[in-house]
Amino acid sequence: MTLETGIYAFVLVTLAASLPHVGAVDYSQCIAPLGMESGLIKDQDISVSSTFDHKYVGARHARIRTENEGGAWCPQSQADPDTKEWIEIDLHSVHLITATETQGRFGNGQGVEYSEAYKLEYYRPRLNKWIRYRAETNEDVLKGNINTYLESKTVLSPPILVSKLRFLPFSLHKRTVCMRVEVYGCKWSDGIVSYSMPQGDKRGSWEFYDSSYDGHWDGEKLKYGLGQLTDGQIAPDDFKLSFHEPGQGWVGWRNDTRDNKPVEIIFEFDKIREFTAVNIYTNNQFTKEVQVFNESKVFFSIGGKRYKGEPITYDSFEDKIMETPRNVSIKLHHRVGRFVKLQLYFSSRWILISEVSFESSQVTGNFSEEDDLPEASKAPSDNIVDLNGRDNTKNVISAVNNQSGFGQYLGIMVGLFMVLVVFLVAVVSYVLYQHRRYKSSPRPSQVPDKTALYRPPSLGHLTNTSSDYADYAEPVQRSQTSRTPPDRQLFFPKPPLAPPPSEQHYAATDVCKSEYKPQFTPPPPPLSTPPPVRLLRQPRYVSERTYIGP
């Protein structure tokens, strides 16, 4: 493995370990009772198909753990396999329902009626019809009560998005039933009321279908419903495991069945919204021909007829090192619309998606819907996009430099890391070079200062200025310690104040008594061998023509 590959793998591992599963609903914050017991759900929001006695067992008595009048709601007819009796709760806005709870009629010990099983039906404004709820196992019958006083709570998997919810008592044989109910969940703040897209494809024994989609199935097209892409459940890392976990799988499309055209998903929202980001949880098992889409485009519309303006384009970073799923987050730069269209382009044979969520907020103001121009008046400059292919838009906003997804900062981080490594290598090399140079060069204390070993000859206070002696230098001993030498006047007397006559002598030995011969010139000392070091002493004069040298 090369250095660049190792650095790249290290950065990918660090980023992948720190990526949260953005887009999944936090179930720990969506388990609160919605108000049947507490009264937050008003009496006028509770309706029933029929009642045995409106005063004593009417709709307002269907509140769980509450003993009023008869103590529960009791329908007029008995429950059977083809039941048509129901109790309805109107929530007025879309809520995510995660659990339901039922209880029989206790009636202060007088009641004996309860429902052993029941079914659920729900309604949303975009559906325009009631939908029968089915669990992940494709079962539509939920477990009820076993007596009149114990509650029975059922967690819905998958959860459902509803604005109205109905409980239908069920029994395999005819029997009289009574019910008290409660619903758990939270208000749906994402604002998605439906999405439309092509149905998934099949790969061998694996069916990458949106099995929980509750809208219309128009051939291979899904319309006006919600399903696995918004249920808040993350699929397993290995798509093969989803085959054994129904309802928790991936929705996937194959490239060769779509003629290299992108996968197109249109999301519809309850109101006009300002969007800041979209999060797409996708698979990347590249060894099994599954990769993250290499490009995506996001379009916006007010009325859903025309998608005006430049799309936001995001280029994904190809990863063929790690096969773990990842969340791709795309910034939407506060674009406004009620319809959002995603186009996902293939980078391999398959695209697998588990969740799609948006970060948005409602906006107020006057917004006009786009006019549906005739085909003759449409031009490429209008940014009209073919629903089955790429558009002809020339000016596309590239999101490579301003998106916050997984591949956005990866190249920048790797580049900065390499620059830092090069800088550190240069600093270390410079320090080592200076250190070796310092060790190879002699220290100042080991290098003799030749200019300090020699100085002009000192002949006391003699005034001879003959140039014959100017080139001769007497060695000077350098002090090896910092101790101050003793005063030489303690050992030698002071020289005479008056200089001797012009005829002078130079002593070659300690005592020399000979006449001074000016024509004699002593030979210069050899350059390779300096003269012996002697203590510097002043000469003593014995007589006018004889002196004792140092």
XYZ file of C-alpha atoms in Angstrom:
550
model
C 0.000 0.000 0.000
C 1.371 3.379 -0.992
C 1.546 6.394 1.302
C -1.282 8.215 -0.499
C -3.545 5.142 -0.330
C -2.859 4.775 3.372
C -3.638 8.418 4.056
C -6.806 8.187 1.978
C -7.969 5.090 3.862
C -7.221 6.733 7.212
C -9.275 9.807 6.338
C -12.165 7.667 5.076
C -12.186 5.573 8.254
C -12.155 8.699 10.416
C -14.968 10.362 8.507
C -17.087 7.235 8.237
C -16.755 6.568 11.982
C -17.891 10.110 12.779
C -20.863 10.208 10.389
C -24.222 9.963 12.143
C -27.246 8.271 10.591
C -28.769 11.562 9.595
C -32.345 11.367 8.387
C -33.599 8.603 10.683
C -36.484 9.521 12.985
C -35.551 9.537 16.652
C -38.074 7.111 18.115
C -37.098 8.021 21.673
C -38.646 11.443 21.043
C -41.784 10.101 19.344
C -43.441 7.821 21.897
C -45.668 10.242 23.805
C -49.435 9.618 24.183
C -51.369 11.994 21.975
C -54.238 12.714 24.336
C -57.033 10.172 24.569
C -56.432 9.647 28.285
C -55.336 13.193 29.110
C -58.089 14.928 27.136
C -55.812 16.719 24.634
C -57.896 15.003 21.980
C -61.311 16.644 22.317
C -64.646 14.831 22.323
C -65.600 16.376 18.999
C -62.482 14.807 17.445
C -63.725 11.296 18.331
C -66.338 9.695 16.119
C -67.759 6.182 15.773
C -69.633 4.142 13.180
C -72.410 3.276 15.684
C -73.024 2.880 19.415
C -75.179 0.635 21.533
C -76.103 3.545 23.818
C -74.874 7.037 23.069
C -75.215 8.253 26.671
C -73.524 5.372 28.501
C -71.218 3.713 25.928
C -70.824 6.432 23.305
C -67.670 7.733 21.593
C -66.595 10.035 24.446
C -66.277 7.006 26.758
C -63.542 5.407 24.606
C -60.687 6.966 26.623
C -58.237 4.436 28.039
C -57.946 4.012 31.839
C -61.054 6.147 32.315
C -64.234 4.950 34.050
C -67.150 7.198 33.055
C -70.779 6.079 32.729
C -70.668 2.684 31.006
C -66.855 2.668 30.934
C -66.088 2.183 27.184
C -67.353 2.466 23.627
C -69.539 -0.422 22.553
C -70.686 -0.714 18.901
C -74.217 -1.619 18.066
C -73.361 -4.772 16.126
C -71.141 -7.648 17.097
C -67.577 -8.080 15.813
C -66.883 -10.692 13.142
C -64.231 -11.409 10.458
C -65.930 -8.911 8.128
C -66.320 -6.176 10.693
C -67.489 -2.724 9.667
C -67.601 -1.025 13.052
C -64.924 1.530 13.877
C -63.903 4.367 16.201
C -62.091 7.290 14.548
C -59.632 9.849 15.961
C -59.045 13.078 14.019
C -55.571 14.579 14.655
C -56.136 17.481 12.195
C -52.509 17.372 10.984
C -50.097 14.677 9.904
C -48.621 12.760 12.850
C -46.163 9.905 13.047
C -47.882 7.069 14.924
C -45.470 4.615 16.550
C -47.791 2.601 18.865
C -51.420 1.922 19.762
C -53.036 0.704 22.992
C -56.447 -0.882 23.731
C -58.472 -1.868 26.799
C -61.831 -3.568 27.366
C -64.849 -2.370 29.366
C -64.346 -2.909 33.077
C -67.406 -0.860 34.127
C -66.482 -0.907 37.842
C -66.530 -4.693 37.749
C -69.757 -5.008 35.752
C -68.249 -5.149 32.251
C -67.324 -8.359 30.476
C -66.709 -7.089 26.916
C -63.306 -6.721 25.230
C -61.810 -7.213 21.783
C -59.263 -9.958 21.269
C -57.968 -8.399 18.062
C -58.407 -5.329 15.894
C -57.336 -3.696 12.641
C -56.144 -0.188 11.793
C -57.007 2.135 8.941
C -55.505 5.563 8.344
C -55.992 8.601 6.165
C -53.843 11.425 4.827
C -54.973 14.367 2.714
C -52.842 13.380 -0.320
C -54.163 9.798 -0.345
C -57.839 10.762 -0.579
C -58.771 7.292 0.692
C -58.529 5.058 3.746
C -55.575 2.631 3.816
C -55.487 -0.637 5.749
C -52.372 -0.865 7.890
C -50.076 -3.850 7.422
C -47.088 -4.774 9.555
C -43.693 -5.823 8.248
C -44.915 -9.409 8.127
C -47.772 -8.264 5.881
C -50.274 -9.059 8.648
C -53.148 -6.616 9.137
C -54.615 -8.059 12.367
C -53.146 -6.701 15.623
C -53.316 -8.391 19.001
C -55.960 -7.050 21.386
C -56.932 -7.773 24.989
C -57.335 -10.919 27.058
C -59.614 -9.423 29.749
C -61.528 -6.266 30.600
C -58.959 -4.435 32.735
C -55.429 -5.086 31.392
C -54.144 -2.794 28.639
C -52.497 -4.163 25.487
C -49.920 -1.951 23.742
C -48.653 -2.686 20.227
C -45.601 -1.019 18.683
C -46.167 -0.338 14.991
C -43.412 -1.517 12.706
C -43.254 0.265 10.401
C -44.772 3.405 11.918
C -47.332 5.281 9.874
C -48.020 8.891 8.950
C -51.674 9.761 9.458
C -54.021 12.652 9.990
C -56.934 10.350 10.929
C -56.821 6.888 12.494
C -59.496 4.204 12.919
C -59.705 1.144 15.221
C -61.802 -1.737 13.873
C -62.693 -4.551 16.349
C -62.033 -7.990 14.879
C -63.050 -11.490 15.873
C -62.998 -14.861 14.110
C -66.466 -15.539 15.479
C -69.289 -13.196 16.372
C -69.037 -11.639 19.798
C -69.979 -8.442 21.602
C -67.008 -6.128 22.050
C -66.207 -2.797 23.764
C -63.023 -0.739 23.485
C -60.977 2.038 25.052
C -57.993 3.266 23.054
C -54.866 5.457 23.045
C -52.376 6.440 20.313
C -48.647 7.234 20.673
C -46.402 9.290 18.438
C -45.530 12.894 17.577
C -46.349 15.604 15.088
C -44.697 15.127 11.702
C -42.503 18.182 11.203
C -40.765 17.229 7.938
C -43.845 18.238 5.966
C -43.640 15.446 3.346
C -47.119 14.318 2.298
C -46.095 12.048 -0.596
C -43.362 11.038 -3.010
C -43.588 9.574 -6.506
C -40.944 7.426 -8.184
C -40.369 4.245 -10.212
C -40.866 1.000 -8.340
C -37.645 -0.819 -7.486
C -36.133 -3.683 -9.454
C -35.514 -7.332 -8.658
C -32.090 -8.944 -8.404
C -32.250 -12.719 -8.304
C -34.114 -13.634 -5.124
C -33.781 -10.125 -3.693
C -36.648 -7.748 -4.386
C -35.628 -4.126 -3.912
C -39.242 -2.959 -3.822
C -40.814 -0.250 -1.695
C -43.032 -2.841 -0.021
C -44.621 -0.466 2.491
C -45.633 2.166 -0.053
C -49.260 3.151 0.583
C -50.020 5.214 -2.524
C -51.162 4.268 -6.014
C -49.290 1.656 -8.003
C -49.593 2.662 -11.649
C -47.683 -0.092 -13.410
C -44.041 0.491 -12.492
C -44.791 3.990 -11.174
C -45.568 4.802 -7.525
C -47.653 7.948 -6.925
C -49.018 10.060 -4.075
C -47.963 7.827 -1.210
C -45.274 7.269 1.433
C -43.197 4.205 2.160
C -39.786 2.953 3.177
C -37.936 6.125 2.187
C -39.678 8.085 4.960
C -40.377 5.455 7.639
C -37.301 6.372 9.697
C -35.826 2.859 9.647
C -32.242 2.317 8.479
C -31.614 -0.757 6.338
C -28.860 -3.299 7.233
C -25.330 -2.665 5.964
C -25.442 -5.803 3.815
C -28.400 -5.683 1.455
C -28.633 -9.494 1.570
C -29.758 -9.318 5.203
C -32.796 -7.259 4.261
C -34.238 -10.313 2.508
C -34.616 -11.940 5.937
C -35.922 -8.756 7.581
C -39.036 -7.717 5.678
C -39.872 -4.034 5.704
C -36.331 -3.044 6.638
C -34.686 -3.377 3.258
C -33.307 -1.218 0.512
C -35.120 0.286 -2.437
C -32.966 -0.199 -5.543
C -32.826 0.390 -9.272
C -30.709 -1.216 -11.968
C -28.925 0.840 -14.578
C -29.325 -1.425 -17.604
C -33.133 -1.423 -17.261
C -33.301 2.358 -17.433
C -31.146 3.032 -20.512
C -28.598 4.973 -18.427
C -31.260 7.484 -17.422
C -31.273 8.839 -13.865
C -33.631 7.704 -11.114
C -36.157 10.487 -10.502
C -38.015 10.986 -7.202
C -40.536 13.830 -6.690
C -41.402 14.891 -3.121
C -44.530 16.862 -2.304
C -44.815 18.943 0.893
C -47.791 20.247 2.841
C -46.847 23.921 2.432
C -44.289 26.074 0.658
C -41.005 25.611 2.459
C -37.480 26.961 2.579
C -34.981 24.124 2.246
C -31.504 23.997 3.745
C -30.417 20.378 3.171
C -31.457 16.932 1.963
C -30.024 13.729 3.448
C -29.866 10.507 1.429
C -28.832 7.247 3.096
C -27.315 5.023 0.403
C -25.413 1.754 0.001
C -21.837 1.352 -1.333
C -21.130 -2.380 -1.678
C -19.047 -1.821 -4.801
C -17.846 -5.440 -4.903
C -21.493 -6.376 -5.552
C -21.998 -3.712 -8.251
C -23.642 -1.259 -5.841
C -22.226 2.259 -5.497
C -23.199 5.722 -4.367
C -24.661 7.783 -7.200
C -21.926 9.788 -8.917
C -24.103 12.866 -9.489
C -27.397 14.232 -8.221
C -29.516 17.212 -9.223
C -32.165 18.928 -7.125
C -34.990 20.963 -8.700
C -37.656 23.116 -7.021
C -41.196 24.071 -7.968
C -44.128 25.914 -6.382
C -46.988 24.206 -8.223
C -45.295 21.013 -9.391
C -45.838 21.688 -13.123
C -42.549 23.315 -14.079
C -39.212 23.325 -12.279
C -37.785 26.742 -12.990
C -34.348 28.003 -12.109
C -30.973 26.371 -12.075
C -30.734 23.006 -10.323
C -28.360 22.340 -7.474
C -25.817 19.794 -8.664
C -23.834 17.559 -6.356
C -20.902 15.387 -7.487
C -20.259 12.448 -5.171
C -16.770 11.202 -4.355
C -16.141 7.691 -5.635
C -15.165 5.347 -2.832
C -13.847 1.878 -3.646
C -12.200 1.232 -0.297
C -15.011 1.093 2.260
C -18.287 -0.721 1.600
C -20.226 0.664 4.558
C -23.417 2.641 3.833
C -23.202 6.379 4.302
C -25.366 9.445 4.561
C -24.957 11.907 1.689
C -25.953 15.411 2.766
C -26.546 18.101 0.147
C -26.994 21.757 1.030
C -29.953 23.396 -0.689
C -29.023 27.043 -0.025
C -32.438 28.194 1.235
C -34.247 27.425 -2.012
C -38.043 27.719 -1.840
C -40.733 25.382 -3.165
C -43.496 22.900 -2.389
C -42.227 20.226 -4.769
C -38.648 18.926 -4.824
C -37.333 16.667 -7.564
C -34.219 14.515 -7.123
C -32.317 13.031 -10.052
C -29.726 10.378 -9.161
C -27.209 9.266 -11.802
C -25.626 5.818 -11.802
C -21.943 5.243 -11.114
C -22.305 1.443 -11.148
C -24.957 -1.096 -12.058
C -27.114 -0.528 -8.951
C -28.298 2.350 -6.722
C -29.730 1.377 -3.313
C -31.441 3.908 -1.012
C -32.939 3.424 2.439
C -33.933 6.890 3.723
C -34.473 10.411 2.381
C -35.150 13.360 4.690
C -35.202 17.135 4.320
C -34.241 20.020 6.587
C -36.774 22.774 5.952
C -39.105 25.343 7.517
C -42.380 26.871 6.439
C -42.326 30.284 4.792
C -45.054 32.871 4.428
C -45.649 35.169 1.509
C -47.286 35.382 -1.872
C -45.991 32.758 -4.264
C -47.487 32.177 -7.688
C -47.485 28.797 -9.354
C -45.508 28.323 -12.536
C -47.410 28.515 -15.810
C -47.604 25.309 -17.793
C -46.320 26.604 -21.133
C -47.140 24.712 -24.335
C -44.418 22.582 -25.844
C -43.872 24.987 -28.761
C -42.907 27.806 -26.420
C -40.469 25.774 -24.348
C -36.803 26.382 -24.971
C -33.636 24.910 -23.554
C -32.913 28.194 -21.806
C -36.059 27.751 -19.690
C -34.295 24.930 -17.801
C -37.144 22.511 -18.564
C -36.055 19.042 -17.513
C -37.023 15.849 -19.203
C -38.635 13.612 -16.596
C -36.872 10.595 -18.030
C -33.430 11.997 -18.704
C -30.917 14.733 -18.267
C -31.815 18.337 -18.840
C -30.300 20.764 -21.303
C -29.336 23.323 -18.729
C -25.995 24.897 -19.499
C -25.526 26.841 -16.287
C -25.432 24.329 -13.472
C -24.440 25.223 -9.958
C -21.700 22.862 -8.900
C -21.994 21.729 -5.324
C -18.528 20.247 -5.084
C -17.105 23.298 -3.315
C -20.088 24.223 -1.181
C -21.807 21.021 -0.200
C -21.486 19.327 3.174
C -21.743 15.687 2.076
C -19.245 12.910 2.574
C -17.097 13.701 -0.479
C -17.186 17.473 -0.088
C -14.165 18.042 2.143
C -12.360 14.761 1.549
C -10.097 16.037 -1.241
C -9.377 19.252 0.640
C -8.490 17.359 3.821
C -6.182 14.964 1.978
C -4.466 17.886 0.234
C -3.940 19.785 3.475
C -2.633 16.645 5.146
C -0.090 16.087 2.360
C 1.051 19.722 2.547
C 1.524 19.341 6.297
C 3.563 16.151 5.820
C 5.810 17.811 3.234
C 6.337 20.798 5.514
C 7.282 18.590 8.466
C 9.713 16.571 6.309
C 11.378 19.805 5.151
C 11.716 21.093 8.717
C 13.217 17.807 9.957
C 15.649 17.671 7.021
C 16.817 21.223 7.691
C 17.351 20.510 11.400
C 19.360 17.329 10.630
C 21.472 19.183 8.072
C 22.298 21.941 10.549
C 23.111 19.391 13.236
C 25.537 17.452 11.013
C 27.162 20.650 9.881
C 27.657 21.734 13.466
C 29.227 18.376 14.418
C 31.593 18.321 11.424
C 32.919 21.883 11.948
C 35.660 22.385 14.658
C 34.709 24.213 17.774
C 36.167 27.655 18.442
C 38.142 26.387 21.470
C 39.880 23.786 19.285
C 41.026 26.223 16.584
C 44.156 28.187 17.474
C 44.015 31.852 16.689
C 47.238 32.356 14.783
C 46.849 36.128 14.843
C 46.802 35.998 18.633
C 50.013 33.923 18.856
C 52.143 36.604 17.320
C 52.626 40.275 17.957
C 55.266 42.820 17.101
C 58.497 42.364 19.133
C 58.648 44.172 22.380
C 62.117 45.452 23.308
C 61.166 47.397 26.329
C 61.363 51.145 25.840
C 64.054 50.971 23.174
C 63.442 53.492 20.493
C 65.042 51.580 17.684
C 62.732 51.863 14.709
C 64.810 49.803 12.376
C 62.717 47.946 9.845
C 65.019 44.971 10.287
C 63.122 44.038 13.416
C 59.654 44.921 12.172
C 59.035 41.566 10.501
C 60.014 39.526 13.530
C 57.346 38.544 15.993
C 57.920 37.128 19.380
C 55.488 34.413 20.455
C 53.004 35.247 23.119
C 51.703 32.619 25.458
C 47.902 32.575 25.680
C 46.454 32.171 29.067
C 44.699 28.851 29.466
C 42.781 29.952 32.525
C 40.851 33.026 33.465
C 43.099 33.616 36.554
C 44.897 36.978 36.526
C 48.711 36.581 36.469
C 50.672 38.163 39.350
C 52.197 41.589 38.977
C 55.585 41.171 37.329
C 56.943 44.176 39.235
C 57.026 41.993 42.326
C 59.742 39.874 40.709
C 61.583 42.292 38.442
C 62.632 45.869 39.010
C 61.346 48.679 36.889
C 63.215 49.432 33.680
C 65.215 52.637 33.488
C 63.264 55.722 32.671
C 65.651 56.892 29.948
C 66.071 54.681 26.889
C 69.530 53.332 26.189
C 71.675 54.728 23.403
C 70.842 53.949 19.830
C 73.349 51.058 19.822
C 71.382 48.131 21.111
C 71.724 44.408 21.350
C 69.358 41.534 20.943
C 69.979 38.470 23.108
C 69.532 35.076 21.449
C 70.173 33.358 24.807
C 69.477 34.172 28.410
C 72.701 36.245 28.810
C 74.522 37.646 25.827
C 77.506 40.029 26.095
C 78.430 41.068 22.597
C 78.435 44.235 20.702
C 75.446 45.186 18.788
C 75.787 44.714 15.062
C 73.099 46.564 13.208
C 73.790 44.753 9.963
C 72.853 41.410 11.461
C 69.307 40.303 10.641
C 67.933 37.290 12.525
C 66.204 34.723 10.327
C 62.427 34.616 10.495
C 60.901 31.662 12.320
C 59.514 28.857 10.188
C 55.827 29.187 9.373
C 55.059 25.570 10.127
C 56.560 25.624 13.619
C 55.879 28.610 15.805
C 58.646 29.714 18.182
C 58.471 28.313 21.670
C 56.121 30.054 23.963
C 57.827 32.165 26.608
C 56.687 34.323 29.407
C 56.638 37.936 28.551
C 59.187 39.736 30.663
C 60.854 43.080 30.420
C 64.646 43.051 29.856
C 67.028 44.084 32.626
C 69.852 46.343 31.738
C 73.151 45.631 33.492
C 75.199 48.306 31.821
C 74.893 50.701 28.995
C 75.696 48.072 26.345
C 74.805 44.852 28.052
C 71.325 43.684 29.151
C 69.872 40.492 30.362
C 67.026 39.224 28.242
C 63.870 37.599 29.506
